[in-house]
Structure formats: structure tokens, C-alpha cells
C-alpha positions as a Markdown table, in Angstrom:
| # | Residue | x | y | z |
|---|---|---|---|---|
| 1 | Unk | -42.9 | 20.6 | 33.6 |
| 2 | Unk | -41.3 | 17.6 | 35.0 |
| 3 | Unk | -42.1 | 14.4 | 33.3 |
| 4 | Unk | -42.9 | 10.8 | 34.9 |
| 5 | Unk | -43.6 | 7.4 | 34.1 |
| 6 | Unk | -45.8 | 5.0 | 36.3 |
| 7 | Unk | -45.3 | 1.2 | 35.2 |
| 8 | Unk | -48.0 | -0.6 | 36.5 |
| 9 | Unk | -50.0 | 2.1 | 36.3 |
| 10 | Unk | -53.3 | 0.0 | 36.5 |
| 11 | Unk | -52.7 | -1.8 | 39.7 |
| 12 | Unk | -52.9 | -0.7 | 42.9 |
| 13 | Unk | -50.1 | 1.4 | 44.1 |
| 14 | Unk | -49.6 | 2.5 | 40.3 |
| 15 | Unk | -53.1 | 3.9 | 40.2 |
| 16 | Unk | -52.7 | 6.3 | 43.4 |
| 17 | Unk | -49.0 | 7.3 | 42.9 |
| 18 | Unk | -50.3 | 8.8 | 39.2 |
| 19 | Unk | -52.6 | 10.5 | 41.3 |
| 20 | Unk | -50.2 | 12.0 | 44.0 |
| 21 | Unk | -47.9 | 12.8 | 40.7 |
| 22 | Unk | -50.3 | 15.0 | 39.2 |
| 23 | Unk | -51.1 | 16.7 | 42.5 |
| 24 | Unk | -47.4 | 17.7 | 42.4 |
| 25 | Unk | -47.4 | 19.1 | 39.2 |
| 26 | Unk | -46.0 | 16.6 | 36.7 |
| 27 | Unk | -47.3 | 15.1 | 33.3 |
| 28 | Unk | -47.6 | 11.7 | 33.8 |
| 29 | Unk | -47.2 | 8.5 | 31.4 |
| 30 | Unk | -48.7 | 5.5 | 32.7 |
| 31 | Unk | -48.8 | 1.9 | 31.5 |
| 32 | Unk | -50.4 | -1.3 | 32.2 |
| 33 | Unk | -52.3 | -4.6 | 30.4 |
| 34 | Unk | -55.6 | -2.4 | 31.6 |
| 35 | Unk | -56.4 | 1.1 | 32.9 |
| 36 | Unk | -57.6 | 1.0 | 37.1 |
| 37 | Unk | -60.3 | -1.3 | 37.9 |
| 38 | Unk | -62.3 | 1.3 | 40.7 |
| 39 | Unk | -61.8 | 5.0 | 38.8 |
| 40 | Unk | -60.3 | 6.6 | 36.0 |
| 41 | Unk | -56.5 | 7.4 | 35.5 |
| 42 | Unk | -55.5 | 10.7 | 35.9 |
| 43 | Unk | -52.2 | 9.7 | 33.9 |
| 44 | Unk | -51.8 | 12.6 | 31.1 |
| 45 | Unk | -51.5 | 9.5 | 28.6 |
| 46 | Unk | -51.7 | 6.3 | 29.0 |
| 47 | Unk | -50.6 | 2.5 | 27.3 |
| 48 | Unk | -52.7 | -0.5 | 27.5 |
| 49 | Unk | -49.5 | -3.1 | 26.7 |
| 50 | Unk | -47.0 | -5.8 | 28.1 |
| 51 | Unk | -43.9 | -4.6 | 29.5 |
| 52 | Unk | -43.0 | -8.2 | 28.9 |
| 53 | Unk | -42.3 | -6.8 | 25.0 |
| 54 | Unk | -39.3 | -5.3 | 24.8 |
| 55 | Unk | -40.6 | -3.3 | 21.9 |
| 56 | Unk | -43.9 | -2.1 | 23.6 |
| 57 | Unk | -40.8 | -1.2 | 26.8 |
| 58 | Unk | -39.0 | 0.8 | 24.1 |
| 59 | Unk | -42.5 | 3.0 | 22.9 |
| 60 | Unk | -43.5 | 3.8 | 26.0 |
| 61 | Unk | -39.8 | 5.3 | 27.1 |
| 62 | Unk | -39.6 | 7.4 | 24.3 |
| 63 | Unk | -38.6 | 10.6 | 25.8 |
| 64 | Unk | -36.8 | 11.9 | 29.1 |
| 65 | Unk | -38.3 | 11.2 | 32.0 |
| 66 | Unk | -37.7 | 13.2 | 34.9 |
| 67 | Unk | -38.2 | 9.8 | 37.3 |
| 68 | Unk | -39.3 | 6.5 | 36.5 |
| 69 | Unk | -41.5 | 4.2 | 38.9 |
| 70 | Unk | -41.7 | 0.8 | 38.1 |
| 71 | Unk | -44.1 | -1.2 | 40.3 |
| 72 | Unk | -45.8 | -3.5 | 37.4 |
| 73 | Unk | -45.0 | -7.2 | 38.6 |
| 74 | Unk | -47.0 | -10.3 | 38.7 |
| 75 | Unk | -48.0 | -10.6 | 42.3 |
| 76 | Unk | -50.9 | -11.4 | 44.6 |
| 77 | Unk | -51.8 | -11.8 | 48.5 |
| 78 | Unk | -51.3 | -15.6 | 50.3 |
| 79 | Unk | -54.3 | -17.1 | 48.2 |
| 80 | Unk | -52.0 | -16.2 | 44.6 |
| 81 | Unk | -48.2 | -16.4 | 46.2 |
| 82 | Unk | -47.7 | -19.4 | 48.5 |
| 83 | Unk | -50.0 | -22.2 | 46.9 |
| 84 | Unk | -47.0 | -23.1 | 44.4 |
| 85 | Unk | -49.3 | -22.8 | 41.2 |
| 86 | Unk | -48.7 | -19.3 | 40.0 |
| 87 | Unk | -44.5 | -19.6 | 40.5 |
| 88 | Unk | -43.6 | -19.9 | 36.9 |
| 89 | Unk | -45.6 | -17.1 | 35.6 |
| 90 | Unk | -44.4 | -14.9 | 38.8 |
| 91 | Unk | -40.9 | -15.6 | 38.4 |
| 92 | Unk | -40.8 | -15.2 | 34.4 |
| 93 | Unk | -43.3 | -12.3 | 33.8 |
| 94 | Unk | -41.9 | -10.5 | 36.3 |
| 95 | Unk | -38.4 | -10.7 | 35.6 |
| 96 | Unk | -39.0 | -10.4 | 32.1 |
| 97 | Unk | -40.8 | -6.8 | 32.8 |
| 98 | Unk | -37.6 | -5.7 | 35.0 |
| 99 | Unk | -35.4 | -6.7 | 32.0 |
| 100 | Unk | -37.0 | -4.8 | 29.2 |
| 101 | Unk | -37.4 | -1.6 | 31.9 |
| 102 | Unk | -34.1 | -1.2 | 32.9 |
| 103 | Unk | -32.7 | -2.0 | 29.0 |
| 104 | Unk | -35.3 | 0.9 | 27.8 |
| 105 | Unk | -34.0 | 3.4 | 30.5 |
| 106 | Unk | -30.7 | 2.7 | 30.1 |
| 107 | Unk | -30.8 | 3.2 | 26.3 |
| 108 | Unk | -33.1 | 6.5 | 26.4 |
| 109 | Unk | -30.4 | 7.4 | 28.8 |
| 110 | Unk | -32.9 | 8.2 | 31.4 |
| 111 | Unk | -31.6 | 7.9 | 35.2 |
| 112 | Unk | -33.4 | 7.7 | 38.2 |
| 113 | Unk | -35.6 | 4.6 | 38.5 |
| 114 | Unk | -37.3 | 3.6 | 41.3 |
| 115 | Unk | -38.0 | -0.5 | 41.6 |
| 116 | Unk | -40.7 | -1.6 | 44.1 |
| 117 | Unk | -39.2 | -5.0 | 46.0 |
| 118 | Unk | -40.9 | -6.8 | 48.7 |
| 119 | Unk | -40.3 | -7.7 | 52.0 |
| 120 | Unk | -41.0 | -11.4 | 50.4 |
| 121 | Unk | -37.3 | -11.2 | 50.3 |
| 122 | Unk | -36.2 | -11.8 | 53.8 |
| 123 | Unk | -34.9 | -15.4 | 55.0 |
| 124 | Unk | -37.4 | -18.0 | 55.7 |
| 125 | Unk | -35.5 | -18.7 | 58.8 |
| 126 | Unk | -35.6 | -15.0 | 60.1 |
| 127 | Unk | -39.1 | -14.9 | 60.8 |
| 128 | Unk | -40.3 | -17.9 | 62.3 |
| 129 | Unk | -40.8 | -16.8 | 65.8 |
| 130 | Unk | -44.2 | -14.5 | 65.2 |
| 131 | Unk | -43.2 | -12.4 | 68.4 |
| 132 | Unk | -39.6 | -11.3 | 67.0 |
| 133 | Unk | -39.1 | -11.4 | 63.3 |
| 134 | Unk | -36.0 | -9.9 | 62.1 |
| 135 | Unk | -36.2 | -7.9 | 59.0 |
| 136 | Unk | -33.5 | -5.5 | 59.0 |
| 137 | Unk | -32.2 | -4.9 | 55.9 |
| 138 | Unk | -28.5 | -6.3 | 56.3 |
| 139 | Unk | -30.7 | -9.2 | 57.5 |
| 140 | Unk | -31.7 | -10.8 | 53.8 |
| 141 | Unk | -28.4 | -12.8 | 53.2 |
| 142 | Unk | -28.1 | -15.8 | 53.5 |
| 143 | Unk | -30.8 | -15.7 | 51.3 |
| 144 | Unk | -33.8 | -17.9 | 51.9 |
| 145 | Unk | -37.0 | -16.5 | 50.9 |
| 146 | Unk | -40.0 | -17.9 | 51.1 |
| 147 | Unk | -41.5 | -17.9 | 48.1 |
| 148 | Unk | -40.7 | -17.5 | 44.4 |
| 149 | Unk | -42.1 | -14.1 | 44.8 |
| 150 | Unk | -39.5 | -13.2 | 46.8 |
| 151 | Unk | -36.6 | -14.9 | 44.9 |
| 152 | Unk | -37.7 | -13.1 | 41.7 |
| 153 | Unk | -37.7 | -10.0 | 43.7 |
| 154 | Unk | -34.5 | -10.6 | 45.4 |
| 155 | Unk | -33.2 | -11.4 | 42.2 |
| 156 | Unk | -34.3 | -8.0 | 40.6 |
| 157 | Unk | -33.0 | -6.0 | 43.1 |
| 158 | Unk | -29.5 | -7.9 | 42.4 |
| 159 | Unk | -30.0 | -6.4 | 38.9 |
| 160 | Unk | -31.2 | -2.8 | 39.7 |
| 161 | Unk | -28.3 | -2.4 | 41.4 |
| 162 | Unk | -25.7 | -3.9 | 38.8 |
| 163 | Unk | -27.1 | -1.4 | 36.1 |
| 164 | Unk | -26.1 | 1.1 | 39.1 |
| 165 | Unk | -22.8 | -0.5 | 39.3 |
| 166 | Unk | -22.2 | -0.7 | 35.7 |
| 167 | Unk | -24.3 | 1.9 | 34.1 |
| 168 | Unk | -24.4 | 5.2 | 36.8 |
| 169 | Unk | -28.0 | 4.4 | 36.8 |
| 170 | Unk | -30.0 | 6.7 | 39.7 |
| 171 | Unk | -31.6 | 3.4 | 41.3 |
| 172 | Unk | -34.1 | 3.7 | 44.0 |
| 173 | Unk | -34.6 | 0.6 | 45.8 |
| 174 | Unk | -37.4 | 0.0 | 48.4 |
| 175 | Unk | -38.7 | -3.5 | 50.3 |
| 176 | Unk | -42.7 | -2.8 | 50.8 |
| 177 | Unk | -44.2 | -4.6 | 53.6 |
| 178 | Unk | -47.8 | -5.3 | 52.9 |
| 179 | Unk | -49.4 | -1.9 | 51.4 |
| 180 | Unk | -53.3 | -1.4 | 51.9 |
| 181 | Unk | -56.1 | 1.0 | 51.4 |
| 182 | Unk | -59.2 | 1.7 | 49.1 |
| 183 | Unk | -58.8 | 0.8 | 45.1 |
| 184 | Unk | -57.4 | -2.2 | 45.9 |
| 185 | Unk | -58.3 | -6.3 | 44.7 |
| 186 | Unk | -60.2 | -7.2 | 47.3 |
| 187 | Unk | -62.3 | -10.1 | 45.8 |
| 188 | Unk | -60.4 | -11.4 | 43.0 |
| 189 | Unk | -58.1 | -13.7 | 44.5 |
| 190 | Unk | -55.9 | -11.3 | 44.7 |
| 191 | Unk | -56.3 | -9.4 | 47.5 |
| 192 | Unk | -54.1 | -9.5 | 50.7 |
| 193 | Unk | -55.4 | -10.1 | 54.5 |
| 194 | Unk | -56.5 | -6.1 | 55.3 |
| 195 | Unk | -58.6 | -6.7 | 52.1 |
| 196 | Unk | -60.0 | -9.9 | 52.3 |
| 197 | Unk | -60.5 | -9.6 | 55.8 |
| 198 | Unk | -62.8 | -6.3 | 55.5 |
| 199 | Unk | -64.8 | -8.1 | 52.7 |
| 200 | Unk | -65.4 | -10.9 | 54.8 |
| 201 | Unk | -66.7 | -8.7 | 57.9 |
| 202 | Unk | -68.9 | -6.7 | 55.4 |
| 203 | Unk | -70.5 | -9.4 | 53.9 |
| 204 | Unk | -70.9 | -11.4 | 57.2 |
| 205 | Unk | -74.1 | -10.8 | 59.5 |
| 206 | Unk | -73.9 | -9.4 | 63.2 |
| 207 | Unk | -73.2 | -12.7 | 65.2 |
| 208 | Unk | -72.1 | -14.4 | 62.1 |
| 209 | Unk | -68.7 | -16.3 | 61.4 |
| 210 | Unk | -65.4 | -15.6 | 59.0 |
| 211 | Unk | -63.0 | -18.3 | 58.4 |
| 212 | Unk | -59.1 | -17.5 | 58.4 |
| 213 | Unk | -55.9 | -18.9 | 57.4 |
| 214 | Unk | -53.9 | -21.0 | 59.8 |
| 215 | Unk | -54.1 | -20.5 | 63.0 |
| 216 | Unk | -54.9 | -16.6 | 63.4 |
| 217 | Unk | -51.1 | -15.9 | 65.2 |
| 218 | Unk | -48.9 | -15.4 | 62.7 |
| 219 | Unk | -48.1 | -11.7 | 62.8 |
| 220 | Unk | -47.4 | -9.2 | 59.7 |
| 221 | Unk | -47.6 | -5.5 | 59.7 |
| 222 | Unk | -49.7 | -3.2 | 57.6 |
| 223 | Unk | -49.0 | 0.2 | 56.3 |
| 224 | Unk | -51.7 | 2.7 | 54.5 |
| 225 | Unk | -51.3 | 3.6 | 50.8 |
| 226 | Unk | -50.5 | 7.2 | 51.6 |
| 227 | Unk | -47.6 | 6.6 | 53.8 |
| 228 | Unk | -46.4 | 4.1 | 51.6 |
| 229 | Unk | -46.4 | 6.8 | 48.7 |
| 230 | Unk | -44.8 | 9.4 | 51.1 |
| 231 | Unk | -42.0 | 7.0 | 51.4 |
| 232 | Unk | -41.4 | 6.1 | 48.1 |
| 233 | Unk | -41.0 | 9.9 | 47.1 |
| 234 | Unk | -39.2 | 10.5 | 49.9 |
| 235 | Unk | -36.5 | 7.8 | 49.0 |
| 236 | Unk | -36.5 | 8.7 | 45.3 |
| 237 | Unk | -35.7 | 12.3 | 45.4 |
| 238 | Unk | -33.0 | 11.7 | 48.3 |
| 239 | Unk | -29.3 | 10.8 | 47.6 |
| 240 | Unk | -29.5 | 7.1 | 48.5 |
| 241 | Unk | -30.1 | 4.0 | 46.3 |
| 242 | Unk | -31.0 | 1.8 | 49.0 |
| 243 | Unk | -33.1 | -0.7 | 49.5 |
| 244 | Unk | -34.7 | -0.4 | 52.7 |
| 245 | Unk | -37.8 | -0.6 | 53.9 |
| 246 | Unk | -40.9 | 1.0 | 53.6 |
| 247 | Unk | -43.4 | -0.1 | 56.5 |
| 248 | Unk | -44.9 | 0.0 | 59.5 |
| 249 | Unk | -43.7 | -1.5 | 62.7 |
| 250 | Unk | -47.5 | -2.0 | 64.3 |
| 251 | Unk | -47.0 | -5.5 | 64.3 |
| 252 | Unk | -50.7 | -7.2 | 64.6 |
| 253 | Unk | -51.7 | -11.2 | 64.5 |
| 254 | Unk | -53.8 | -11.6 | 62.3 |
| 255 | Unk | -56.4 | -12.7 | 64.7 |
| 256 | Unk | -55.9 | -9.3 | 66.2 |
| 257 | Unk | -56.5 | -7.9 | 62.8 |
| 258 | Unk | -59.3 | -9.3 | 62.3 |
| 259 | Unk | -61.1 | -8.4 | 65.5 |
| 260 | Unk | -59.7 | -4.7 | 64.7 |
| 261 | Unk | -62.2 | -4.7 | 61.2 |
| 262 | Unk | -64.6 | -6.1 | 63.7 |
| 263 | Unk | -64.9 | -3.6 | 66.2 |
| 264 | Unk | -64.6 | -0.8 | 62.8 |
| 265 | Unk | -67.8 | -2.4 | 61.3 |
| 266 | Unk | -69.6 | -2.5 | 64.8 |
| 267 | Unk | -69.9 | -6.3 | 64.2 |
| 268 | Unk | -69.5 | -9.3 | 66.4 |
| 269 | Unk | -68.3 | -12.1 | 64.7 |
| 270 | Unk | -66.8 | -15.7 | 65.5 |
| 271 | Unk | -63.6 | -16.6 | 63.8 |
| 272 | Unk | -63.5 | -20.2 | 62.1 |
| 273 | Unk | -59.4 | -21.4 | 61.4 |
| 274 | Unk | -59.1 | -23.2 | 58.3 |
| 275 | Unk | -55.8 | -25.0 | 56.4 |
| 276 | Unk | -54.7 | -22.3 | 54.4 |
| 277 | Unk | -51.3 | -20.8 | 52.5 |
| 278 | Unk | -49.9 | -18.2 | 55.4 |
| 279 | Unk | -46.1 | -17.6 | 54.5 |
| 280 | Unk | -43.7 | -17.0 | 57.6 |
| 281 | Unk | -44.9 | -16.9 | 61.3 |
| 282 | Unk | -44.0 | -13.3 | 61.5 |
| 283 | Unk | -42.9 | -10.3 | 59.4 |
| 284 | Unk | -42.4 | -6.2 | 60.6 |
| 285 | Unk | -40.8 | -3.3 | 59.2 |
| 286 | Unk | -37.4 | -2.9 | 60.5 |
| 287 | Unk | -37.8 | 1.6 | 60.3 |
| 288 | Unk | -34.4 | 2.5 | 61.8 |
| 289 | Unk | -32.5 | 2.6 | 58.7 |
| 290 | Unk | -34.7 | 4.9 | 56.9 |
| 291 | Unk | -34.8 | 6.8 | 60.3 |
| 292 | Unk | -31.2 | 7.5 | 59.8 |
| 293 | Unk | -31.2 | 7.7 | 55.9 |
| 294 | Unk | -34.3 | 9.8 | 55.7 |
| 295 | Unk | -35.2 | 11.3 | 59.0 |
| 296 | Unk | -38.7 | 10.1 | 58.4 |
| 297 | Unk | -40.6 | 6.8 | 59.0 |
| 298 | Unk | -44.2 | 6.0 | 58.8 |
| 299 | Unk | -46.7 | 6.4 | 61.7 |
| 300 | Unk | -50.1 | 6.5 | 60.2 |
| 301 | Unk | -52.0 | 3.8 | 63.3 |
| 302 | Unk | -53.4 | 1.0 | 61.2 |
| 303 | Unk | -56.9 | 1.5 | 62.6 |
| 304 | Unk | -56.9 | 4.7 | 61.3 |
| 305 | Unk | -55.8 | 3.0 | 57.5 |
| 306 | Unk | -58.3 | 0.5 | 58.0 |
| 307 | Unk | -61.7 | 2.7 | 58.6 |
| 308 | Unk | -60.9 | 3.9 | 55.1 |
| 309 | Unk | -60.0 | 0.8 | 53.6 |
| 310 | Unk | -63.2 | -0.8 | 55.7 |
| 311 | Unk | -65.5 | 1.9 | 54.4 |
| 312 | Unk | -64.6 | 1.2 | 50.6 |
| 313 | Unk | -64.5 | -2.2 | 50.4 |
| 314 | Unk | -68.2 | -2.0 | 52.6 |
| 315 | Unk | -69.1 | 0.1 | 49.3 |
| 316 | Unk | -67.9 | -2.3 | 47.3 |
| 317 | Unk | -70.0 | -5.1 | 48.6 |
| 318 | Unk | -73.1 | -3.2 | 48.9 |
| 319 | Unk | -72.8 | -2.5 | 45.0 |
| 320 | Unk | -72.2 | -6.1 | 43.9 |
| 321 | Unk | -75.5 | -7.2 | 46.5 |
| 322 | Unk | -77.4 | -4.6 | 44.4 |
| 323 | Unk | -76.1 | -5.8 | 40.7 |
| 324 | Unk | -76.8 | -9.8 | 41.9 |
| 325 | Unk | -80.4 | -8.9 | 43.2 |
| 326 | Unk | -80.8 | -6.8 | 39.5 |
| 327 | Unk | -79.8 | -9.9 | 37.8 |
| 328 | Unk | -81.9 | -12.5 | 39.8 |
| 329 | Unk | -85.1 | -10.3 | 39.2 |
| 330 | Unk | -84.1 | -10.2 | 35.7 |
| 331 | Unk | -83.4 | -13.8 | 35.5 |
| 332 | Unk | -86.9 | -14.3 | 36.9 |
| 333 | Unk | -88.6 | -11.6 | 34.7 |
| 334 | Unk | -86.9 | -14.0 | 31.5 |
| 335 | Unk | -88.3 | -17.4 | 33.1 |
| 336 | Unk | -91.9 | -16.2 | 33.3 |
């Protein structure tokens, strides 16, 4: 039986590639600071630590692993990245965790690794036209990012690939672009614009009004958990280290995204601009060099992504209504 390890096992794409593991077959390790916030991990074992300690990195790479996935990384939507006041804790836990990964793997003697990077990583100055963002993958030097998010990340791949360099290390390198879909934060403050924007529609009444970031026109694409998982296999059990990217080229405003969740709930709802952090203008997957490398590229439509995503998260609301109603009558029931 072929062995795996899932770092950030907990979060978000962590949580559903343990689960697409064990549908393959393999006996999974997992590890996180806490086990997957919406169901329970179907990881064979699982670690509750901080792959910031070197010596928790060390216990938790024990044995031979088959293939290695690290995705744990401090990291948020807009709301957590681009207001300035997380950067030192981005930039130092995660570099920290990429450290002690890639020092336990090489030791254990363990070879392929996949790192997840971020499309964070392309130049500022690259994507500030909203209608033509360039994010090919030669495209990211001169470096500019534009946040510390995506200087840690750039910085990270700089060192996945040295310890392939160095070490003969099996790296697998792919640049995400904006992964959705159920089990994801999507009222913590965390949570990127498919998530918050389907929270907001659910919770809002028929005729009622959601506010958004900026000016509604900046442009990102989206891409569904599953394709993003497909990818990632894909590129780790081919012959190429990479990075490319991994996302979809249905490039949306985020106006347009909005009235998308809209006509899914069966709502009609005004949209209210407010100041807000947005990143760059514009942002979309660049697919033609995984075309060549991989003869594959995503294209699950994003409407299609976001009826499932639309129909959790409407779950999810519904629940929390239900628990604050329980706790007002019991509130009351205490006061008389």
C-alpha cells in the first residue's frame, strides 16, 4: 500500500485531497494545528501539531512516504492578505513550516514533494489592466508581488527548487489561482470572494443589498476544488517539477460574480461598493503550459463550481440562524 502525507491536512484543500487519497487506495498521514472544521478526516492517522517545530516536522516524517503534499501555510482571502496587519506572521510561519518540511524529507530521504504556491506571486505591474492580466509563468520575474503573501511564496518556491538542485529532491511545484468549493472558511475572516460572496446572498433577503470591495471590476478567475485536486495529481505523478499553474481561465469581475451567486440563489439583490483591500485589477490562469506539459487543463464552468459551493455555504447559514434563535430563547428562558 502506497503511503502519503497531507500537511495542512485541516484546512481546506488539505481536508479534500486526504479524501481523494484514500479513494485511490493509499494510507494517509495527515497533520495540522486542528483536524477539518465541517467533517471528519478520513486521514488513517492524524497529528494535531506546528510544522513550525522542527521536532514535531521530524515525528510526523518518520517513515517513507510514497508522495508528500505540503499545502499547510498561513494564508487568507483579501480581508486577511492585503490589509498589511497579518504580514509578519504570514511571512515567518510560513516560511518557517517550508523549512522544517523540506529539512525532514530531505533527511528521511523521502523524494517527491509537492509545494502548493500561489498565483500571489505574479508582478504587481502585470496585472493592472483587469481586461488583460498576464500571468504566464515565465511572466513572474522581475519580481513584484503584491503582497507579502506572495513574496513568501515566491520565496519558497526559490527554495523547493534549490533542494531539487542541490538534493535530487522530486519537487512538484504548482501556482493555484483562487481554489473554491464546499468545506471551506466562509465566515471567519478568512474566506475568499466565491465564499464570502455566497454567504452574503444567503443571508441577504430577496430585494435586499450586499456590499463589495472596491469597485466590483477587478477581474480574478475561480477554479472548483475537484479540478484543482485533479491537477495537483496530475502534476505530481508526471515527470516535471514545474511550477505552473493550476486554474481556470473563466475570467469573471467580481461584479459579474456576484450577480452569477445571485441568479444561483434565485435572488435579486442591489450591490453596495465599499473601500475595501482588493489586490491587483486583474488576475487569470495562463493554461497553455500545462496544456503542453500535461495534455490536460481545467474546464469545470464556474457556475457549475458555484451551485455546490452556493448550496453548502446556504447550509451553513441556515444552521448558525437555527443555533442563534436556540440561544436567544434560551437567553430569555434564563431572564424570566
Amino acid at each position: 500500500m502506497k503511503k502519503a502525507l497531507v500537511c495542512g491536512a485541516g484546512g481546506f484543500i488539505g481536508s479534500h485531497m486526504v479524501k481523494r487519497l484514500k479513494k485511490e487506495g493509499f494510507w494517509v498521514r495527515g497533520v495540522d494545528l486542528k483536524y477539518p472544521q465541517f467533517s471528519p478526516t478520513q486521514a488513517d492517522d492524524f497529528v494535531i501539531g506546528d510544522l513550525r517545530d522542527p521536532a514535531l516536522c521530524r515525528h510526523v516524517v518518520d517513515m517513507k512516504f510514497d508522495e508528500v503534499y505540503q499545502f499547510a501555510a498561513d494564508m487568507g482571502g483579501a480581508g486577511y492578505v492585503f490589509t498589511g496587519e497579518n504580514d509578519a506572521d504570514i511571512m515567518h510561519n510560513s516560511a518557517l513550516i517550508n523549512l522544517n518540511m523540506l529539512e525532514a524529507c530531505y533527511r528521511r530521504n523521502i523524494k517527491r514533494i509537492f509545494y502548493s504556491s500561489s498565483a500571489c506571486i505574479y508582478p504587481k505591474y502585470n496585472q493592472e489592466d483587469p481586461a488583460n492580466p498576464n500571468c504566464a509563468e515565465e511572466s513572474a520575474y522581475p519580481a513584484f508581488p503584491d503582497s507579502e503573501y506572495g513574496w513568501e511564496k515566491l520565496f519558497s518556491e526559490r527554495l523547493y527548487l534549490a533542494f531539487h538542485r542541490n538534493y535530487g529532491m522530486e519537487v512538484r511545484i504548482a501556482r493555484y489561482h483562487n481554489i473554491f468549493g464546499p468545506e471551506g472558511s466562509w465566515n471567519d475572516g478568512r474566506e475568499k470572494a466565491p465564499a464570502a460572496i455566497c454567504r452574503k446572498v444567503a443571508m441577504a433577503e430577496d430585494g435586499g443589498e450586499i456590499e463589495i470591495w472596491g469597485d466590483g471590476q477587478q477581474t480574478r478567475s475561480f477554479l472548483y476544488i475537484d479540478e484543482c485536486l485533479e491537477g495537483t495529481l496530475r502534476l505530481m505523478r508526471s515527470d516535471w517539477t514545474g511550477p505552473v499553474n493550476i486554474g481556470s481561465e473563466e475570467m469573471v469581475t467580481i461584479d459579474q460574480l456576484a450577480y452569477l451567486v445571485m441568479e444561483i440563489a434565485g435572488k435579486k439583490i442591489r450591490v453596495r461598493h465599499i473601500p475595501g483591500p482588493q489586490g491587483v485589477r486583474g488576475r487569470c490562469s495562463d493554461n497553455r503550459l500545462i496544456k503542453k506539459k500535461l495534455g490536460w487543463s481545467p474546464s469545470y464552468p464556474l457556475k457549475e463550481g458555484l451551485k455546490k459551493t452556493y448550496a453548502w455555504i446556504e447550509e451553513q447559514v441556515k444552521k448558525l440562524n437555527l443555533q442563534e434563535k436556540r440561544e436567544d430563547k434560551s437567553n430569555e428562558t434564563q431572564e424570566n
